Each structure stands twice: as C-alpha cells, then as structure tokens.
Amino acid sequence: MSQKSNVYDEMGVPTVINGVGTKTRVGGTLMREEAADAMREAATAFARISDLQAHASELISEVTGAEAGYVTTGAASGLTLAAAACIAGDDPGIMSDLPHTADVPREIVMPRAQRNSYDHALRASGAIIVDAGNNDRTLGPGSTNLEPWEFEGAISEETVGVAYAPGDPTDLSMIVDVAHENDLPVIVDAAGWLPPKGNLRRFVENGADIVVFSGGKAVRGPQSTGIVAGRSDLISSIALQHLDMDAIVKAWDPPKSLINPTAFDGVPRHGLGRGFKVGKEELVGLMRALELFVEEDTVARSHEWHQRAEAIGDALDTLDVLDVSYQDRTTEEAATTVSVSIDEEAAGITAIELISRLRRENPRVYVGDRDADRGTFTVNPMSLTDDDADTLIERVRATIVYDD
Ligand SMILES: *Cc1c(COP(=O)(O)O)cnc(C)c1O
C-alpha cells in the first residue's frame, strides 16, 4: 500500500504520516479499496436514497441486532439526529420547528463525568443537556461518579432521553434500568468503540435504544459516514428528519420497512438533518465497508498493529533520551499504543516542540499529543504502513538534538 505519488502531491498539499490512529483532522482512515470501488460504481447510476437507506437499515439490523439502522454523515450527526428523534418522536410539527423547541420537553440527562466535546452534536438538535452525578477524580477511593438515585433525580417531566458515553466506570445497565423505568430512550455514543467487533452488538444487547458508530474509523468506510442502530420508531423519526422531503404528499411513498407513513400525523418538510446529506456513493461505500469489517479477522489485524507498535517502540527505545512504554498492550482487538517520554533536558527539546516540529515537515508527521504536558508523545499504529513507521522513526530521531 503506497500513498506516495498522488492527488495531494499534484495539489501541493502535504501528505501526513499518521501516527494518531483515526483522527478526523488528518483524514480519519484509509478507506477499504472495495468501498472506494463500490463508490465509483454507485456514481454511474441513480438510486432512490430512501431505498438505499432501507437496505442499509436491514444490514445494520443484521450486524448489530437492533430493530433498524440508518446511515448518517458521521457519528456526530448521528448524535444530533438521535437527539432530534427523542425530542420530536412522530410529531411532524416538532420536527419542523427543530432546533427551536422552547415549548416542548427537550432535556437529555447525561452522567456528568461523561460530558465531552461531542455534547455539541446532541445540543445542535435543540436539546439541553442536564448533568447527573459528580465528577470527582481527586478524593480517591469511596467516591463514585453516579449513583442510581442521583441519576433518577436528574430526570423530570422535561426529559426526553438519556445519553451515555462508554469509557467511564458508570455501568450502562444501571443507566438503562433507570431510563427504561422512566420510559426514556438511551443513546450510546460508541463512535470510536470499534474494534472490538463485539461492540457492534454489545450496547444493543445491553439495552441501548440508539447506538451511534463512526463509519470512517476502524470500519474504514467513507470518512463522512456514521452508523445509527436502534429502535425502529426512533430510526423512522431520524429518517423523516434527514431525508429530502420535497414530496407531493399524495404521491409520497417511502419504503415501508424504514418509514410507516400511517404512523405519522402528516408529512414533515425538510428537517433538521437535511443539511447532513448522505449521497448514494457514501451509502454504498459504507455498506460495503461494514460487510467487510464484520467478516474481517480483527484479532489478526490487532496482532499486526501490536507488532508494528513494538517495532516502533524498540527502535525509539534505542535512543538514550527516550523511554518507551505501551498502553492497551494486552487488550484483544485493540490497538497497542506506544507511549514515549522524553528526557527534555538531555534531548534539548520538549515533547511539545518535538510534536509541533514534526507536524510542520513535509510530509507532516503526526504523533499523539495527549500527554505532551507530561513530556510524552504517543504513536498509534492503526493508520501507519510499515514504510510510514520507518519514516516516523527516522524523523523523530532526526528531530531530537543530542549527542548519542
Ligand atoms: C470520533 C468520535 C465522534 C465523531 O464521529 P464522526 O464519525 O467523526 O462524526 C463522536 N464521539 C466520539 C466519542 C468519537 O470518538
């Protein structure tokens, strides 16, 4: 796989040696060739978008165990549409008003410790996020982030749904139990939680009503796609708020498996999601990529990442001023990340300077900056080829000024 001479070079836009995994700002992922081929073919003929979405719904249902599914422009717009579905349900009047919702319930309760930058995607629907619990990381043992009574206490007449972001200790089953006792749907942001492949089904099995995944991360579909899996009434609401609705009402004939026209009290106009259009090419590309992701031996893939991470770590560890360790090394199906701390004084360069300098090169070299304040950079092997890894090692070496 070579990405050397290409359309970016012709434009004079520097390419990126990607040591940060599947970050949107450096292009997300390398799309599967089969998905790109499918997109090229899709570009040669027309298909009704709602038919393609109905087909995608079947595929997503099959691979996730959810009742239905939908393809969005990224997981972030999936969150916006999920929140819009919780607020509007089957009401075309509310659909037409969103995101201006002053007079209707629109609160989404979320564990405080899970608040993150993608909150904005939920709020873009008109939803207001209500925090539950605390975010105590300093007092030590004994304090928990969220107790059931705290969560229940944040729910009111104004609540339309609950949002959950995996990765914090709060138990999804507790959230689901309390939410369902209150007749509220649970939205899970699982955008970056593939692999492991089992997560395609896990959150649905654990009772989530809508789960959102990125199509442009490990699935390696088109960068601008997301996958929503969930309850069919909520997916219908999403479809109605997303599809092009320039319809003659009497001739309106949506695919019944996706939208049951009799369940809705009229035909809404273009909804909140009309600006997040998904084209036939993206739909087809995503479906192809998802099928291949499901078939893929993700354990073998993870082994490959692990070996690449170790090769990078071993090479960098030979420099006296670098100290290498690994994160997620033993997790099956996850990508081992190399964590490299710099003896900044001996190296004559801080981690932040090193990271910044590498990014200004051509090609730009991206290493992770998450722990930069602690003198550490990281390398994620997922989006590197072996050649890229060699370049990355060579550039890190060349940028560190010291006498070996
Ligand atoms: C990547 C990510 C998103 C956004 O996904 P897109 O497909 O890029 O829109 C949302 N939430 C989390 C936790 C993510 O990691």
Short mmCIF file of C-alpha atoms and ligand atoms in Angstrom, two decimals:
data_model
loop_
_atom_site.label_atom_id
_atom_site.label_comp_id
_atom_site.label_asym_id
_atom_site.label_seq_id
_atom_site.Cartn_x
_atom_site.Cartn_y
_atom_site.Cartn_z
CA MET A 1 0.00 0.00 0.00
CA SER A 2 1.65 3.21 -1.10
CA GLN A 3 0.34 6.70 -0.68
CA LYS A 4 3.36 8.44 -2.16
CA SER A 5 2.57 9.90 -5.57
CA ASN A 6 -0.99 11.05 -5.56
CA VAL A 7 -3.58 13.72 -5.96
CA TYR A 8 -2.33 15.58 -2.86
CA ASP A 9 1.14 15.94 -4.38
CA GLU A 10 -0.39 17.37 -7.56
CA MET A 11 -2.13 19.98 -5.45
CA GLY A 12 0.95 20.72 -3.41
CA VAL A 13 -0.87 19.72 -0.24
CA PRO A 14 1.49 17.86 2.13
CA THR A 15 0.51 14.31 3.00
CA VAL A 16 0.53 13.05 6.58
CA ILE A 17 2.40 10.16 8.17
CA ASN A 18 -0.42 9.26 10.53
CA GLY A 19 0.70 8.07 13.96
CA VAL A 20 -2.51 9.21 15.66
CA GLY A 21 -4.97 6.50 14.58
CA THR A 22 -8.29 7.55 13.07
CA LYS A 23 -8.42 11.28 13.74
CA THR A 24 -10.78 13.27 11.54
CA ARG A 25 -8.37 16.22 11.27
CA VAL A 26 -5.79 14.15 9.40
CA GLY A 27 -8.28 12.33 7.20
CA GLY A 28 -9.69 9.71 9.56
CA THR A 29 -8.91 6.40 7.96
CA LEU A 30 -7.72 4.79 4.74
CA MET A 31 -10.93 3.65 3.10
CA ARG A 32 -11.08 -0.01 2.08
CA GLU A 33 -10.33 -0.35 -1.63
CA GLU A 34 -13.54 -2.34 -2.10
CA ALA A 35 -15.53 0.51 -0.57
CA ALA A 36 -13.88 3.01 -2.91
CA ASP A 37 -14.66 0.71 -5.86
CA ALA A 38 -18.29 0.45 -4.75
CA MET A 39 -18.50 4.25 -4.54
CA ARG A 40 -17.13 4.62 -8.05
CA GLU A 41 -19.77 2.20 -9.35
CA ALA A 42 -22.53 3.90 -7.39
CA ALA A 43 -21.58 7.13 -9.13
CA THR A 44 -22.59 5.72 -12.52
CA ALA A 45 -26.35 5.29 -11.88
CA PHE A 46 -29.19 6.70 -9.81
CA ALA A 47 -30.99 5.07 -6.91
CA ARG A 48 -33.66 6.40 -4.58
CA ILE A 49 -31.86 7.44 -1.39
CA SER A 50 -34.66 6.15 0.85
CA ASP A 51 -34.38 2.72 -0.84
CA LEU A 52 -30.66 2.68 -0.14
CA GLN A 53 -31.31 3.68 3.47
CA ALA A 54 -33.90 0.90 3.79
CA HIS A 55 -31.29 -1.55 2.52
CA ALA A 56 -28.71 -0.14 4.94
CA SER A 57 -31.26 -0.49 7.74
CA GLU A 58 -31.55 -4.21 7.05
CA LEU A 59 -27.77 -4.67 7.00
CA ILE A 60 -27.26 -2.64 10.18
CA SER A 61 -30.05 -4.54 11.90
CA GLU A 62 -28.42 -7.83 10.91
CA VAL A 63 -24.94 -6.93 12.19
CA THR A 64 -26.00 -5.12 15.38
CA GLY A 65 -29.12 -6.97 16.46
CA ALA A 66 -31.03 -3.66 16.60
CA GLU A 67 -34.51 -3.37 15.07
CA ALA A 68 -33.37 -0.91 12.40
CA GLY A 69 -30.49 1.25 11.25
CA TYR A 70 -29.57 4.37 9.33
CA VAL A 71 -26.51 5.89 7.67
CA THR A 72 -25.58 9.44 8.66
CA THR A 73 -22.75 11.85 7.83
CA GLY A 74 -20.54 10.68 10.67
CA ALA A 75 -21.32 9.61 14.20
CA ALA A 76 -21.61 13.26 15.26
CA SER A 77 -24.61 13.90 13.01
CA GLY A 78 -25.98 10.55 14.19
CA LEU A 79 -25.99 12.01 17.72
CA THR A 80 -27.76 15.16 16.53
CA LEU A 81 -30.42 13.11 14.75
CA ALA A 82 -30.78 10.70 17.67
CA ALA A 83 -31.45 13.63 19.99
CA ALA A 84 -33.87 15.12 17.43
CA ALA A 85 -35.74 11.79 17.33
CA CYS A 86 -36.00 11.75 21.14
CA ILE A 87 -37.46 15.28 21.11
CA ALA A 88 -39.78 15.04 18.08
CA GLY A 89 -40.82 11.36 18.09
CA ASP A 90 -43.55 11.03 15.47
CA ASP A 91 -44.70 14.68 15.59
CA PRO A 92 -44.16 16.50 12.25
CA GLY A 93 -44.87 19.85 13.88
CA ILE A 94 -41.98 19.49 16.31
CA MET A 95 -39.78 18.10 13.51
CA SER A 96 -40.46 21.26 11.53
CA ASP A 97 -39.62 23.51 14.48
CA LEU A 98 -36.30 21.97 15.50
CA PRO A 99 -33.86 23.14 16.71
CA HIS A 100 -36.20 25.75 18.25
CA THR A 101 -38.02 23.83 20.89
CA ALA A 102 -38.86 26.31 23.63
CA ASP A 103 -42.28 24.85 24.38
CA VAL A 104 -41.61 21.11 24.23
CA PRO A 105 -39.62 18.82 26.54
CA ARG A 106 -36.06 18.67 25.30
CA GLU A 107 -33.74 17.67 28.14
CA ILE A 108 -31.23 14.88 27.77
CA VAL A 109 -29.72 13.57 31.00
CA MET A 110 -26.07 12.57 30.92
CA PRO A 111 -23.60 11.39 33.60
CA ARG A 112 -21.51 14.48 34.39
CA ALA A 113 -18.22 12.57 34.15
CA GLN A 114 -19.05 11.62 30.55
CA ARG A 115 -19.54 15.15 29.22
CA ASN A 116 -17.25 15.67 26.22
CA SER A 117 -16.72 17.77 23.08
CA TYR A 118 -19.39 15.84 21.19
CA ASP A 119 -22.07 17.23 23.52
CA HIS A 120 -22.47 19.93 20.92
CA ALA A 121 -23.74 17.34 18.45
CA LEU A 122 -26.56 16.45 20.86
CA ARG A 123 -27.28 20.12 21.62
CA ALA A 124 -27.41 21.05 17.92
CA SER A 125 -30.84 19.36 17.82
CA GLY A 126 -32.21 21.89 20.30
CA ALA A 127 -31.66 19.56 23.25
CA ILE A 128 -30.40 20.82 26.59
CA ILE A 129 -28.03 18.52 28.45
CA VAL A 130 -28.70 18.02 32.15
CA ASP A 131 -25.79 16.65 34.19
CA ALA A 132 -26.23 13.89 36.73
CA GLY A 133 -23.80 12.86 39.44
CA ASN A 134 -20.39 14.30 40.16
CA ASN A 135 -17.01 14.32 38.50
CA ASP A 136 -14.75 13.73 41.45
CA ARG A 137 -11.32 12.46 40.44
CA THR A 138 -9.40 13.84 43.40
CA LEU A 139 -10.80 12.50 46.65
CA GLY A 140 -9.82 8.94 45.96
CA PRO A 141 -11.48 5.64 46.88
CA GLY A 142 -15.02 5.71 48.13
CA SER A 143 -16.43 8.27 45.77
CA THR A 144 -18.37 7.08 42.75
CA ASN A 145 -19.35 9.21 39.81
CA LEU A 146 -23.04 8.45 39.68
CA GLU A 147 -25.48 6.69 41.98
CA PRO A 148 -28.89 5.48 40.72
CA TRP A 149 -30.75 7.95 42.99
CA GLU A 150 -28.70 10.85 41.59
CA PHE A 151 -29.44 9.78 38.06
CA GLU A 152 -33.14 9.34 38.81
CA GLY A 153 -33.17 12.75 40.49
CA ALA A 154 -31.97 14.47 37.31
CA ILE A 155 -34.93 13.09 35.35
CA SER A 156 -38.05 15.27 35.14
CA GLU A 157 -41.12 15.98 33.01
CA GLU A 158 -38.77 17.83 30.66
CA THR A 159 -36.58 14.78 29.99
CA VAL A 160 -36.79 13.14 26.54
CA GLY A 161 -33.78 10.84 26.64
CA VAL A 162 -30.51 9.80 28.22
CA ALA A 163 -27.02 9.92 26.71
CA TYR A 164 -24.20 7.56 27.63
CA ALA A 165 -20.54 7.63 26.56
CA PRO A 166 -18.61 4.40 27.24
CA GLY A 167 -15.25 4.63 28.94
CA ASP A 168 -16.17 5.85 32.40
CA PRO A 169 -16.94 3.44 35.23
CA THR A 170 -20.67 4.20 35.27
CA ASP A 171 -22.49 0.99 34.46
CA LEU A 172 -24.63 1.06 31.29
CA SER A 173 -27.08 -1.45 32.78
CA MET A 174 -27.85 0.90 35.70
CA ILE A 175 -28.46 3.75 33.23
CA VAL A 176 -30.68 1.53 31.06
CA ASP A 177 -32.70 0.27 34.05
CA VAL A 178 -33.44 3.73 35.41
CA ALA A 179 -34.09 5.21 31.95
CA HIS A 180 -36.48 2.45 30.95
CA GLU A 181 -38.36 2.64 34.25
CA ASN A 182 -38.98 6.25 33.24
CA ASP A 183 -39.87 5.36 29.62
CA LEU A 184 -36.82 7.15 28.27
CA PRO A 185 -34.60 6.00 25.39
CA VAL A 186 -30.84 5.63 25.93
CA ILE A 187 -28.44 6.97 23.29
CA VAL A 188 -24.93 5.45 23.33
CA ASP A 189 -22.07 7.29 21.62
CA ALA A 190 -19.95 4.32 20.53
CA ALA A 191 -18.31 6.28 17.70
CA GLY A 192 -14.77 5.16 18.46
CA TRP A 193 -15.61 1.87 20.20
CA LEU A 194 -14.83 -0.42 17.29
CA PRO A 195 -12.95 -2.73 17.47
CA PRO A 196 -13.71 -4.95 19.29
CA LYS A 197 -16.23 -6.08 16.71
CA GLY A 198 -18.41 -7.46 19.51
CA ASN A 199 -19.32 -3.87 20.39
CA LEU A 200 -21.49 -3.78 17.25
CA ARG A 201 -23.95 -5.90 19.25
CA ARG A 202 -22.91 -5.30 22.86
CA PHE A 203 -24.58 -1.95 23.57
CA VAL A 204 -27.80 -3.02 21.84
CA GLU A 205 -27.79 -6.26 23.83
CA ASN A 206 -27.28 -4.24 27.00
CA GLY A 207 -30.46 -2.32 26.31
CA ALA A 208 -29.40 0.84 24.45
CA ASP A 209 -32.18 2.24 22.25
CA ILE A 210 -29.89 4.07 19.82
CA VAL A 211 -26.20 3.34 19.28
CA VAL A 212 -24.01 5.52 17.09
CA PHE A 213 -20.75 4.38 15.42
CA SER A 214 -18.32 6.12 13.07
CA GLY A 215 -18.15 4.69 9.55
CA GLY A 216 -14.83 6.42 8.94
CA LYS A 217 -12.77 4.97 11.79
CA ALA A 218 -11.96 1.25 12.14
CA VAL A 219 -14.84 0.25 9.83
CA ARG A 220 -12.79 2.03 7.13
CA GLY A 221 -15.76 3.25 5.17
CA PRO A 222 -16.11 6.71 3.64
CA GLN A 223 -14.79 9.32 6.08
CA SER A 224 -18.04 11.25 6.11
CA THR A 225 -20.28 8.39 7.26
CA GLY A 226 -21.75 7.21 10.53
CA ILE A 227 -23.94 4.28 11.53
CA VAL A 228 -27.01 4.51 13.73
CA ALA A 229 -28.56 1.31 15.09
CA GLY A 230 -31.70 1.33 17.16
CA ARG A 231 -35.40 1.06 17.81
CA SER A 232 -37.43 1.25 14.61
CA ASP A 233 -39.70 4.10 15.77
CA LEU A 234 -36.66 6.24 16.56
CA ILE A 235 -34.94 5.31 13.28
CA SER A 236 -38.13 6.28 11.39
CA SER A 237 -38.08 9.65 13.13
CA ILE A 238 -34.42 10.07 12.15
CA ALA A 239 -35.20 9.15 8.53
CA LEU A 240 -38.04 11.67 8.35
CA GLN A 241 -35.84 14.42 9.74
CA HIS A 242 -32.97 13.57 7.42
CA LEU A 243 -34.31 12.60 4.00
CA ASP A 244 -35.07 15.13 1.29
CA MET A 245 -38.76 15.82 1.95
CA ASP A 246 -39.70 17.79 -1.15
CA ALA A 247 -42.61 15.39 -1.58
CA ILE A 248 -46.04 15.69 -3.12
CA VAL A 249 -47.94 14.41 -0.15
CA LYS A 250 -50.43 12.31 -2.11
CA ALA A 251 -47.66 10.64 -4.09
CA TRP A 252 -45.41 10.11 -1.08
CA ASP A 253 -44.33 6.50 -0.98
CA PRO A 254 -41.42 5.90 1.38
CA PRO A 255 -40.03 2.38 1.84
CA LYS A 256 -42.35 0.81 4.42
CA SER A 257 -39.57 -1.01 6.24
CA LEU A 258 -37.96 2.32 7.07
CA ILE A 259 -40.93 4.64 7.47
CA ASN A 260 -44.51 3.68 8.12
CA PRO A 261 -46.41 6.67 6.65
CA THR A 262 -49.53 5.87 8.68
CA ALA A 263 -47.62 6.16 11.96
CA PHE A 264 -47.05 9.86 11.30
CA ASP A 265 -49.59 12.56 11.53
CA GLY A 266 -48.77 14.12 8.14
CA VAL A 267 -45.62 14.66 6.10
CA PRO A 268 -43.00 16.96 7.61
CA ARG A 269 -40.99 19.36 5.48
CA HIS A 270 -37.20 19.28 5.20
CA GLY A 271 -36.00 18.52 8.67
CA LEU A 272 -33.07 19.41 10.86
CA GLY A 273 -30.93 16.75 9.17
CA ARG A 274 -31.37 17.95 5.59
CA GLY A 275 -28.01 19.70 5.84
CA PHE A 276 -26.30 16.41 6.72
CA LYS A 277 -26.95 14.82 3.36
CA VAL A 278 -25.64 11.31 2.67
CA GLY A 279 -25.10 10.57 -1.03
CA LYS A 280 -25.68 7.31 -2.85
CA GLU A 281 -21.91 6.86 -3.15
CA GLU A 282 -21.33 7.18 0.61
CA LEU A 283 -24.25 4.88 1.40
CA VAL A 284 -22.96 2.16 -0.91
CA GLY A 285 -19.35 2.60 0.23
CA LEU A 286 -20.30 2.40 3.89
CA MET A 287 -22.39 -0.74 3.40
CA ARG A 288 -19.53 -2.46 1.57
CA ALA A 289 -17.05 -1.44 4.28
CA LEU A 290 -19.34 -2.59 7.07
CA GLU A 291 -19.80 -6.02 5.48
CA LEU A 292 -16.03 -6.39 5.19
CA PHE A 293 -15.43 -5.18 8.74
CA VAL A 294 -17.81 -7.83 10.01
CA GLU A 295 -16.01 -10.54 8.01
CA GLU A 296 -12.54 -9.35 8.96
CA ASP A 297 -10.32 -11.24 11.38
CA THR A 298 -9.99 -8.32 13.79
CA VAL A 299 -7.82 -10.31 16.17
CA ALA A 300 -5.22 -10.84 13.43
CA ARG A 301 -5.50 -7.18 12.49
CA SER A 302 -4.87 -6.21 16.09
CA HIS A 303 -1.85 -8.51 16.20
CA GLU A 304 -0.45 -6.67 13.18
CA TRP A 305 -0.95 -3.33 15.00
CA HIS A 306 0.71 -4.76 18.08
CA GLN A 307 3.77 -5.87 16.12
CA ARG A 308 4.10 -2.52 14.38
CA ALA A 309 3.80 -0.76 17.73
CA GLU A 310 6.57 -2.92 19.19
CA ALA A 311 8.84 -2.33 16.20
CA ILE A 312 8.39 1.43 16.61
CA GLY A 313 8.86 1.19 20.38
CA ASP A 314 12.01 -0.93 20.07
CA ALA A 315 13.54 1.47 17.56
CA LEU A 316 12.81 4.57 19.65
CA ASP A 317 13.94 2.89 22.86
CA THR A 318 17.48 2.71 21.49
CA LEU A 319 17.73 6.50 21.96
CA ASP A 320 19.05 7.30 25.46
CA VAL A 321 16.74 10.26 25.97
CA LEU A 322 13.56 8.32 25.19
CA ASP A 323 11.76 5.94 27.48
CA VAL A 324 9.17 3.68 25.87
CA SER A 325 6.12 2.01 27.38
CA TYR A 326 2.88 0.62 25.95
CA GLN A 327 -0.82 1.21 26.51
CA ASP A 328 -3.60 -1.28 25.73
CA ARG A 329 -0.97 -3.91 25.05
CA THR A 330 -2.94 -6.88 26.23
CA THR A 331 -6.42 -5.92 25.10
CA GLU A 332 -7.60 -8.27 22.41
CA GLU A 333 -8.64 -6.47 19.21
CA ALA A 334 -7.44 -3.07 20.45
CA ALA A 335 -4.55 -1.10 19.02
CA THR A 336 -1.44 -1.11 21.20
CA THR A 337 -0.29 2.47 21.60
CA VAL A 338 3.37 3.40 22.06
CA SER A 339 3.95 5.93 24.79
CA VAL A 340 7.31 7.73 24.57
CA SER A 341 8.55 10.02 27.30
CA ILE A 342 11.40 12.40 26.56
CA ASP A 343 14.16 13.46 28.90
CA GLU A 344 13.55 17.01 27.75
CA GLU A 345 16.69 18.49 29.24
CA ALA A 346 19.06 15.89 27.85
CA ALA A 347 17.32 15.89 24.50
CA GLY A 348 17.34 19.68 24.23
CA ILE A 349 13.75 19.66 23.07
CA THR A 350 10.40 19.45 24.83
CA ALA A 351 7.71 16.98 23.83
CA ILE A 352 5.53 19.86 22.65
CA GLU A 353 8.32 21.30 20.48
CA LEU A 354 9.05 17.88 19.02
CA ILE A 355 5.38 17.26 18.21
CA SER A 356 5.00 20.71 16.65
CA ARG A 357 8.16 20.45 14.58
CA LEU A 358 7.19 17.05 13.18
CA ARG A 359 3.83 18.48 12.11
CA ARG A 360 5.48 21.28 10.12
CA GLU A 361 7.53 18.89 7.97
CA ASN A 362 6.60 17.66 4.53
CA PRO A 363 5.13 15.07 4.74
CA ARG A 364 3.65 16.17 8.05
CA VAL A 365 4.42 13.63 10.78
CA TYR A 366 1.64 13.29 13.36
CA VAL A 367 2.32 11.73 16.74
CA GLY A 368 -0.17 11.92 19.62
CA ASP A 369 -0.11 14.97 21.88
CA ARG A 370 -2.42 13.80 24.62
CA ASP A 371 0.30 13.54 27.29
CA ALA A 372 2.53 16.28 25.86
CA ASP A 373 2.32 18.35 29.03
CA ARG A 374 3.96 15.48 30.85
CA GLY A 375 6.82 15.28 28.36
CA THR A 376 5.34 12.34 26.48
CA PHE A 377 4.18 11.70 22.94
CA THR A 378 2.28 8.66 21.69
CA VAL A 379 2.23 6.65 18.48
CA ASN A 380 -0.87 4.73 17.39
CA PRO A 381 -0.06 2.03 14.80
CA MET A 382 -3.55 1.70 13.23
CA SER A 383 -3.10 4.11 10.36
CA LEU A 384 0.59 3.54 9.61
CA THR A 385 2.10 1.30 6.97
CA ASP A 386 5.47 -0.31 7.77
CA ASP A 387 7.11 2.25 5.44
CA ASP A 388 5.33 5.08 7.26
CA ALA A 389 6.53 3.67 10.57
CA ASP A 390 10.14 3.74 9.30
CA THR A 391 9.74 7.35 8.20
CA LEU A 392 8.22 8.28 11.55
CA ILE A 393 11.11 6.70 13.47
CA GLU A 394 13.66 8.38 11.24
CA ARG A 395 12.02 11.82 11.62
CA VAL A 396 11.77 11.53 15.41
CA ARG A 397 15.47 10.60 15.57
CA ALA A 398 16.49 13.44 13.27
CA THR A 399 14.46 15.99 15.22
CA ILE A 400 15.95 15.17 18.61
CA VAL A 401 19.17 17.07 19.11
CA TYR A 402 21.63 15.37 21.39
CA ASP A 403 24.94 13.50 21.45
CA ASP A 404 24.37 9.80 21.48
C1 LIG B 1 -14.95 10.22 16.58
C2 LIG B 1 -15.98 10.43 17.61
C3 LIG B 1 -17.18 11.08 17.31
C4 LIG B 1 -17.46 11.67 15.97
O1 LIG B 1 -17.52 10.73 14.95
P1 LIG B 1 -17.57 11.18 13.42
O2 LIG B 1 -17.88 9.92 12.70
O3 LIG B 1 -16.23 11.75 13.11
O4 LIG B 1 -18.65 12.20 13.30
C5 LIG B 1 -18.13 11.20 18.31
N1 LIG B 1 -17.91 10.70 19.55
C6 LIG B 1 -16.75 10.08 19.88
C7 LIG B 1 -16.57 9.54 21.27
C8 LIG B 1 -15.75 9.92 18.92
O5 LIG B 1 -14.62 9.29 19.24
#
